[in-house]
PDB file of C-alpha atoms and ligand atoms in Angstrom:
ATOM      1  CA  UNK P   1       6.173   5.163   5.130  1.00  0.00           C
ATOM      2  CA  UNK P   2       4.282   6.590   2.377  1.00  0.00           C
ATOM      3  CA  UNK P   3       0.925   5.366   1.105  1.00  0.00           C
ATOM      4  CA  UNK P   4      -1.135   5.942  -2.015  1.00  0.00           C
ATOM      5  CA  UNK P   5      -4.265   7.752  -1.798  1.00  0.00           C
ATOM      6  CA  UNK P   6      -6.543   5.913  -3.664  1.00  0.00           C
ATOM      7  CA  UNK P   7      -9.453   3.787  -1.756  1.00  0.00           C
ATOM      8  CA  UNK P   8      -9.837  -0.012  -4.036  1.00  0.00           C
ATOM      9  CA  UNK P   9      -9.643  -2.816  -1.355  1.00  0.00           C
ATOM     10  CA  UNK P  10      -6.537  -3.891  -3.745  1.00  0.00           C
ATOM     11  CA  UNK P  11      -4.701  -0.955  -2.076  1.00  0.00           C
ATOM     12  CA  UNK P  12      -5.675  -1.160   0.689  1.00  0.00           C
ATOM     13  CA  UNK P  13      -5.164  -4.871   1.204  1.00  0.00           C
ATOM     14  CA  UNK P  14      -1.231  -4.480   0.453  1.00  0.00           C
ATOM     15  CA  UNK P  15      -0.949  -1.465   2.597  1.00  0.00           C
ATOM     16  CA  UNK P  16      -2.368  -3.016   5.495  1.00  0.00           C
ATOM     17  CA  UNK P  17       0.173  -6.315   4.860  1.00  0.00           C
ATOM     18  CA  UNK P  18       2.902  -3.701   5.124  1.00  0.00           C
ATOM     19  CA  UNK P  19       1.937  -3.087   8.694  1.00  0.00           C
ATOM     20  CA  UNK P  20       3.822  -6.082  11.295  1.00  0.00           C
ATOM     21  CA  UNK P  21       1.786  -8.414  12.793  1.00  0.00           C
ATOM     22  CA  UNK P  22       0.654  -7.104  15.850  1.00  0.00           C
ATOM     23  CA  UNK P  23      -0.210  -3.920  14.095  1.00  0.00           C
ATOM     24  CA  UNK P  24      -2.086  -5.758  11.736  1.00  0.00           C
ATOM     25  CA  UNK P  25      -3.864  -7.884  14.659  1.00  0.00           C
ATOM     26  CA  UNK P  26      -4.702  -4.151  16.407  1.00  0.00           C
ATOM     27  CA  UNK P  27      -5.965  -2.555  13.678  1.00  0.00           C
ATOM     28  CA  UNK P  28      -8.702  -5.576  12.646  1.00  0.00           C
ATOM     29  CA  UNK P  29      -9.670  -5.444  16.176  1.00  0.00           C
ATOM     30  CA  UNK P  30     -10.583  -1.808  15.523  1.00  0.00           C
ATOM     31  CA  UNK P  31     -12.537  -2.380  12.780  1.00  0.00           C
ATOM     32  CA  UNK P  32     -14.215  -5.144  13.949  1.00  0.00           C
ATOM     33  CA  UNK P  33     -15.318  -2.952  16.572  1.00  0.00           C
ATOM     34  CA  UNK P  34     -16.247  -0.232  14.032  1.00  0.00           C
ATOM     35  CA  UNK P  35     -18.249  -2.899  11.898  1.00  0.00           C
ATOM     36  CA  UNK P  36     -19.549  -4.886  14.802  1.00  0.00           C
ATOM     37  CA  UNK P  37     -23.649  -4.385  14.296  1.00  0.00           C
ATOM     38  CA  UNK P  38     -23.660  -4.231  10.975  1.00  0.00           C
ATOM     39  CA  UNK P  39     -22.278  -8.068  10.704  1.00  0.00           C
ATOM     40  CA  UNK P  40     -25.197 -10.510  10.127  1.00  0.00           C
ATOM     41  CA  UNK P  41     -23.572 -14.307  10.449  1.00  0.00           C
ATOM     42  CA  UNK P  42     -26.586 -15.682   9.698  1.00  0.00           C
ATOM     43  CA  UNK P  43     -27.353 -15.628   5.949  1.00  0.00           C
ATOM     44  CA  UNK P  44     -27.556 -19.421   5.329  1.00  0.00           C
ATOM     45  CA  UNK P  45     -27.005 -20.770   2.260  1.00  0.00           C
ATOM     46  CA  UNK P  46     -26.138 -17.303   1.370  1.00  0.00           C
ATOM     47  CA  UNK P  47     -22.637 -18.035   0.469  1.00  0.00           C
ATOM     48  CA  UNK P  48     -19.818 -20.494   0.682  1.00  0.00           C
ATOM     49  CA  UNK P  49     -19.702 -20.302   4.388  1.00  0.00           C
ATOM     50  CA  UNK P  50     -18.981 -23.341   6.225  1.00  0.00           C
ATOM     51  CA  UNK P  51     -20.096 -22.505  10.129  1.00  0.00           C
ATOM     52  CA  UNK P  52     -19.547 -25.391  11.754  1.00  0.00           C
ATOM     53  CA  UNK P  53     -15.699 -25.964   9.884  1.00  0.00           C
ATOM     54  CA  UNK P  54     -15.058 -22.465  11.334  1.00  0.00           C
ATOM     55  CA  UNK P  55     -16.412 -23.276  14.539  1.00  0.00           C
ATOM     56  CA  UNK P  56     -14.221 -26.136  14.883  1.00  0.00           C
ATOM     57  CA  UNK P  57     -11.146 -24.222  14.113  1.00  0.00           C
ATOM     58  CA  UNK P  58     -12.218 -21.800  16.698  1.00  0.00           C
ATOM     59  CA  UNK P  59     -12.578 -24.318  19.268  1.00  0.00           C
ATOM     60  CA  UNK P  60      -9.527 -25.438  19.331  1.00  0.00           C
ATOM     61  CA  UNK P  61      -7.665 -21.821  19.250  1.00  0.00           C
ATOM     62  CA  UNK P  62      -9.824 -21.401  22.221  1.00  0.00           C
ATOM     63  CA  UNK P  63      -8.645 -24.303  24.288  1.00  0.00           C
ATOM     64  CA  UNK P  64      -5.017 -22.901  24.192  1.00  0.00           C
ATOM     65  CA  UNK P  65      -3.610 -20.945  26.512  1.00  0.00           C
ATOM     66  CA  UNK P  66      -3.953 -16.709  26.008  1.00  0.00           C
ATOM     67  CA  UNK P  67      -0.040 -16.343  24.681  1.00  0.00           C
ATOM     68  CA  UNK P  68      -0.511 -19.370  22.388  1.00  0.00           C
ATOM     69  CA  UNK P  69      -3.777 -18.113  20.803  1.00  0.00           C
ATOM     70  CA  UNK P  70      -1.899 -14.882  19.863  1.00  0.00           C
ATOM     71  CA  UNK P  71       1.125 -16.570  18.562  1.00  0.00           C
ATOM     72  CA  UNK P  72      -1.789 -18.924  16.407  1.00  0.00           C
ATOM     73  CA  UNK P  73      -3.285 -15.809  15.232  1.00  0.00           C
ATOM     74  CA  UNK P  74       0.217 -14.076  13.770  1.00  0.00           C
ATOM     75  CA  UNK P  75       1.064 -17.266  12.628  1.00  0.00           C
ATOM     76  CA  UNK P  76      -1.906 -16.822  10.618  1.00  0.00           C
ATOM     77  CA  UNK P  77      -0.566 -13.302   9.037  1.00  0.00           C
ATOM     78  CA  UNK P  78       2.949 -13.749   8.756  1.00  0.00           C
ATOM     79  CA  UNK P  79       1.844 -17.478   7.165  1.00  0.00           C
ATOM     80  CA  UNK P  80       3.951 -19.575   8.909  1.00  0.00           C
ATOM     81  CA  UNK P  81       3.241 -23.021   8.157  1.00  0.00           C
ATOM     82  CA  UNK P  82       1.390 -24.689  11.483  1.00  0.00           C
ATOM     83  CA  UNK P  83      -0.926 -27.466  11.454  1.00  0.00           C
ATOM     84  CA  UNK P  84      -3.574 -24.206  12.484  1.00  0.00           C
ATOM     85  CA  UNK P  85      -2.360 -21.872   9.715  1.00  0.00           C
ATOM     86  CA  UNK P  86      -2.815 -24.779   7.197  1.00  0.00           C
ATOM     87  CA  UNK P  87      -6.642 -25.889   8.349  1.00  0.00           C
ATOM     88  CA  UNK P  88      -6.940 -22.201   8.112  1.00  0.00           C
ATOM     89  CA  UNK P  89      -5.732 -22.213   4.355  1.00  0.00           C
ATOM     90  CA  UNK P  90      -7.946 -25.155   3.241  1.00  0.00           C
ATOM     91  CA  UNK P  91     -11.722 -22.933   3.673  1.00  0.00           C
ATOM     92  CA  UNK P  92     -12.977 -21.192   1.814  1.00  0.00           C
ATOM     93  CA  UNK P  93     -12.497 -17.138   1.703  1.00  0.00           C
ATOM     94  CA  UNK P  94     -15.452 -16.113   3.485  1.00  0.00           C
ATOM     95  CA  UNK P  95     -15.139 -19.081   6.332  1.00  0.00           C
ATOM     96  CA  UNK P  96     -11.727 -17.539   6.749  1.00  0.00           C
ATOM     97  CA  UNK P  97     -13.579 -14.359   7.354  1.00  0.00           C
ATOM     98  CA  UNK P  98     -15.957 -16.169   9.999  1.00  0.00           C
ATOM     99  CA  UNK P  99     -13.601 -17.754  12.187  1.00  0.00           C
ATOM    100  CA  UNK P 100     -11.954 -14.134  12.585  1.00  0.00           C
ATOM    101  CA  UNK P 101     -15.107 -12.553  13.312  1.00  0.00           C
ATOM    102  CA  UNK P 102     -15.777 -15.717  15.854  1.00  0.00           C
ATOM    103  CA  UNK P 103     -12.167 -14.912  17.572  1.00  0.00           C
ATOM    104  CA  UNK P 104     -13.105 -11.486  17.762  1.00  0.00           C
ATOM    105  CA  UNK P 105     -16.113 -12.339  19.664  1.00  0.00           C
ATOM    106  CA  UNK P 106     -14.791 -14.406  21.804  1.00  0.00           C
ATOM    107  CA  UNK P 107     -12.399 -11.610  22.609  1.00  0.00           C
ATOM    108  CA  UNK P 108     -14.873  -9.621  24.089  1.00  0.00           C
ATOM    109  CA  UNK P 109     -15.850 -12.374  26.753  1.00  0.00           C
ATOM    110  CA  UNK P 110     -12.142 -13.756  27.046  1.00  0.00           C
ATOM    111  CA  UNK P 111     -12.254 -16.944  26.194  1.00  0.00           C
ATOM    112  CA  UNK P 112      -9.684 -14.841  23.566  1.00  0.00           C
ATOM    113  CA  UNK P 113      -7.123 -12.923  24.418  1.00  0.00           C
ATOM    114  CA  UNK P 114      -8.596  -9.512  24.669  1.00  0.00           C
ATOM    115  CA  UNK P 115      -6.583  -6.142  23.886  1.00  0.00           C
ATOM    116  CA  UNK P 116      -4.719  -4.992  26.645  1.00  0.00           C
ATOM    117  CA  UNK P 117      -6.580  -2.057  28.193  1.00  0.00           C
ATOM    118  CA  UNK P 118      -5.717   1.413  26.635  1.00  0.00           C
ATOM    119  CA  UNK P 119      -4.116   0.127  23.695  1.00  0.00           C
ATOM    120  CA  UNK P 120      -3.482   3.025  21.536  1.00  0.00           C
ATOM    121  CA  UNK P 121      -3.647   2.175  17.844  1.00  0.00           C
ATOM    122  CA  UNK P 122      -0.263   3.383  15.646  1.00  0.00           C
ATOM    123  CA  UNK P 123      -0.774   6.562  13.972  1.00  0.00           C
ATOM    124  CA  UNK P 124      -0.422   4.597  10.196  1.00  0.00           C
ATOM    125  CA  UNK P 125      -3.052   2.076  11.077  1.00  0.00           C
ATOM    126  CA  UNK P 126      -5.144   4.825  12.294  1.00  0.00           C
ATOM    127  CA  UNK P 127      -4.914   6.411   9.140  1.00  0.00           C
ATOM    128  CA  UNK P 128      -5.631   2.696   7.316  1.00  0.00           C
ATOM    129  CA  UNK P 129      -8.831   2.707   9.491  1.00  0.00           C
ATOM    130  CA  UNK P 130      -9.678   5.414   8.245  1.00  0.00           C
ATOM    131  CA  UNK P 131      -9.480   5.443   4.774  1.00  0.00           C
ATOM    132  CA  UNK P 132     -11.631   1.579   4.979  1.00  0.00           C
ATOM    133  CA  UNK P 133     -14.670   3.515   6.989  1.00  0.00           C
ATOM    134  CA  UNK P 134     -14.613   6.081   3.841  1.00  0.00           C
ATOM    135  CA  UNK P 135     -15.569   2.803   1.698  1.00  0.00           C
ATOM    136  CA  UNK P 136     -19.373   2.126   0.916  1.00  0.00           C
ATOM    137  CA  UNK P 137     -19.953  -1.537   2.999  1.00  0.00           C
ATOM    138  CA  UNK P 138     -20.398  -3.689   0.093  1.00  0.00           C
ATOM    139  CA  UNK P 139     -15.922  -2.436  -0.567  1.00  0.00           C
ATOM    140  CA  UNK P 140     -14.929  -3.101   2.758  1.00  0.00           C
ATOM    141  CA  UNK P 141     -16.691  -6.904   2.853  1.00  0.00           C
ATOM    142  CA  UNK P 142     -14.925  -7.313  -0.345  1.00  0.00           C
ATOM    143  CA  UNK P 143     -11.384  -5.619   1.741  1.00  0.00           C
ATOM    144  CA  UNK P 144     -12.094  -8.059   4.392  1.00  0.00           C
ATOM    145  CA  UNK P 145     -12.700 -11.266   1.941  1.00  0.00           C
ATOM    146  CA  UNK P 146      -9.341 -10.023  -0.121  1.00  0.00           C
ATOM    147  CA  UNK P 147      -7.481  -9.709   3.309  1.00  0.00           C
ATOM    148  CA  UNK P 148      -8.017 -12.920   5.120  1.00  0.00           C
ATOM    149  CA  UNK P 149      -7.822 -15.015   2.343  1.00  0.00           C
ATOM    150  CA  UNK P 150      -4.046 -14.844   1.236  1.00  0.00           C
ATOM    151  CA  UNK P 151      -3.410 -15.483   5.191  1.00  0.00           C
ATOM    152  CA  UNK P 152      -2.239 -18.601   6.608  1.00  0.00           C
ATOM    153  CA  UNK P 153      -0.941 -21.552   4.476  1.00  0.00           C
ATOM    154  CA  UNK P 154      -2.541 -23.539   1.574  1.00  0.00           C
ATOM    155  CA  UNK P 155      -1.563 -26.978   2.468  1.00  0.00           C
ATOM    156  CA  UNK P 156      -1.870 -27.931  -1.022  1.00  0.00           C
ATOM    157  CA  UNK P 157       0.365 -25.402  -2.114  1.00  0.00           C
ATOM    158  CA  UNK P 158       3.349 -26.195   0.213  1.00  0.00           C
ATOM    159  CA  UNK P 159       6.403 -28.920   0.316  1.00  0.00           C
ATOM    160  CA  UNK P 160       6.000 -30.340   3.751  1.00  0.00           C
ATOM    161  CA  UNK P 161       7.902 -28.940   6.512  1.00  0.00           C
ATOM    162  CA  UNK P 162      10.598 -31.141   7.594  1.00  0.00           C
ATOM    163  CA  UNK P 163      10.662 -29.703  10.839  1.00  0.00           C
ATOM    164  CA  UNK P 164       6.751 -30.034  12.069  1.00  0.00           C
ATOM    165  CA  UNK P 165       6.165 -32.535   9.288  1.00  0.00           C
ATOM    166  CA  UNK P 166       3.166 -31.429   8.309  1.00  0.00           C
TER     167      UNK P 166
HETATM  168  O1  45D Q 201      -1.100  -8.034  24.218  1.00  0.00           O
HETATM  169  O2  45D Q 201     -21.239 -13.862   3.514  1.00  0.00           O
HETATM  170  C1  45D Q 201      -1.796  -7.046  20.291  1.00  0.00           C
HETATM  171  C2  45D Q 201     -20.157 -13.882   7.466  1.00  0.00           C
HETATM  172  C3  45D Q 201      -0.982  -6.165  21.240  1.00  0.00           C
HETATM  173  C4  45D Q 201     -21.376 -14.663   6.953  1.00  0.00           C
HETATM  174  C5  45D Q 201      -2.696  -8.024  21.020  1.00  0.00           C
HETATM  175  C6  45D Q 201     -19.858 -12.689   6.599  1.00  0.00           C
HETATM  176  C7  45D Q 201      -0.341  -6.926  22.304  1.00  0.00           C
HETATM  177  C8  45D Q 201     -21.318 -14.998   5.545  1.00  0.00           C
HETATM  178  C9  45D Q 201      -0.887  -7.853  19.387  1.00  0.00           C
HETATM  179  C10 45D Q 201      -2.545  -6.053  19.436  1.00  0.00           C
HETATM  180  C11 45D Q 201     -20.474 -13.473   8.873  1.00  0.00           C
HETATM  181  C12 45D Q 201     -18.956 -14.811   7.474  1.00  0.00           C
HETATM  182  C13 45D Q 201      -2.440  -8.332  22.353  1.00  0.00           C
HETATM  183  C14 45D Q 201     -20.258 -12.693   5.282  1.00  0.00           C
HETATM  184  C15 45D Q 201      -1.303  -7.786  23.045  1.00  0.00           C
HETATM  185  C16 45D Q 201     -20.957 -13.838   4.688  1.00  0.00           C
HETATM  186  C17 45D Q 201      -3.690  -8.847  20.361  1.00  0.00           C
HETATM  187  C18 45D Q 201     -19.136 -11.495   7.079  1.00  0.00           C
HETATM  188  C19 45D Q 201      -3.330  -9.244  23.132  1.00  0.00           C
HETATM  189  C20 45D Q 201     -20.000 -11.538   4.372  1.00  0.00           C
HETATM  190  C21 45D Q 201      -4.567  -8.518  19.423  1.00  0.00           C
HETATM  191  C22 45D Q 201     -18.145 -11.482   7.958  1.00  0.00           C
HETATM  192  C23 45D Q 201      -5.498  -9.454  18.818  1.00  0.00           C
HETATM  193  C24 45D Q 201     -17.398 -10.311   8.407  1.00  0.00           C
HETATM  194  C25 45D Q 201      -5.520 -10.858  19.270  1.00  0.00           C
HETATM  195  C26 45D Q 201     -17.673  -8.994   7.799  1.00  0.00           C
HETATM  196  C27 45D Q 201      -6.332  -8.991  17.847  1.00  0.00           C
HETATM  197  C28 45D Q 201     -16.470 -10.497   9.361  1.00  0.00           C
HETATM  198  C29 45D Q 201      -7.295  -9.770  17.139  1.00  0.00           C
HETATM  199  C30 45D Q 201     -15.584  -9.514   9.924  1.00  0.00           C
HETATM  200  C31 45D Q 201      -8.171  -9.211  16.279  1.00  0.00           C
HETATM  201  C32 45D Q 201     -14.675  -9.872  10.826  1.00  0.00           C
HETATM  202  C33 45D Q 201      -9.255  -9.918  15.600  1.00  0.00           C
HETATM  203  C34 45D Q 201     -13.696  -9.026  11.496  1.00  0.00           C
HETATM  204  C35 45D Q 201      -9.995  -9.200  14.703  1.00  0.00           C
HETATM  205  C36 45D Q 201     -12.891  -9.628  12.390  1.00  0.00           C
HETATM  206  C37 45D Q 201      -9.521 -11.321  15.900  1.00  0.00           C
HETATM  207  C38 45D Q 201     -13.611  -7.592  11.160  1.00  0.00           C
HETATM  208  C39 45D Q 201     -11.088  -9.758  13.942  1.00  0.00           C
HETATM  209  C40 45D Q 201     -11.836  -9.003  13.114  1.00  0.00           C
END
């Protein structure tokens, strides 16, 4: 695969939709761990954050079993159309951003799936990672916005689904 060397979140954004799904999961647990710190949740009123609309969404991923909160969270980047993917698609961008920065939190005390131990992260997404840590912080919030917000299903852009019938 080939990749363009210029550093907008634009670019980056449709490289990392290139990677699959897991890859894509792997590689936004890395930076989340890279970022980590320097993410402040609370600036109320600050934006058009919605906490407790993320934190119901998270509450239910978290009920489900580990192998079910996984398949919610591809769901969620290969857009399949769930009754999960299309709450997801009603918030707003940067409540889309919290409840991913709430299920990587609760990966870190389990109650989400955590990585499996000595997961090794593929040489391409390594190279994505790097190229978003070479971005002043300000670019990669506005990577992060641009990322998670095409993801998941706008349920008022959609036909129903005759098979779920949502
Ligand atoms: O077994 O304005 C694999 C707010 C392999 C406040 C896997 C904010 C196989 C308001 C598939 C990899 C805080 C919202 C398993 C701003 C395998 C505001 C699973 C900023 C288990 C600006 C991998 C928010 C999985 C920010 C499940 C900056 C991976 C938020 C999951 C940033 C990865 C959030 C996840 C980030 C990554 C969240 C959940 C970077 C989440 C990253």
């Amino acid at each position: 695969m080939t990749y363009t060397t210029s550093n907008t979140a634009n670019d980056l954004v449709e490289a990392f939709q290139q990677l699959d799904a897991d890859t894509q999961l792997a590689l936004f647990w890395f930076i989340y761990k890279e970022m980590g710190g320097a993410i402040t949740p609370a600036a109320p009123g600050a934006s058009t954050v919605s906490p407790a609309i993320a934190e119901g969404i998270f509450n239910q991923i978290k009920e489900l079993p580990h192998e079910e909160q996984l398949n919610v969270q591809r769901d969620l980047i290969c857009r399949r159309n769930t009754q999960f993917t299309r709450e997801y698609g009603a918030l707003s961008d940067t409540t889309k951003l919290l409840v991913w920065y709430l299920l990587a939190q609760g990966m870190e005390n389990a109650s989400i799936v955590p990585m499996p131990p000595g997961y090794q992260l593929a040489e391409e997404a390594q190279q994505l990672l790097d190229r978003l840590k070479q971005m002043e912080f300000e670019q990669q919030i506005t990577f992060l916005r641009d990322y998670v917000a095409p993801m998941g299903v706008d349920p008022a852009a959609v036909e129903l689904d005759p098979e779920t019938g949502l």
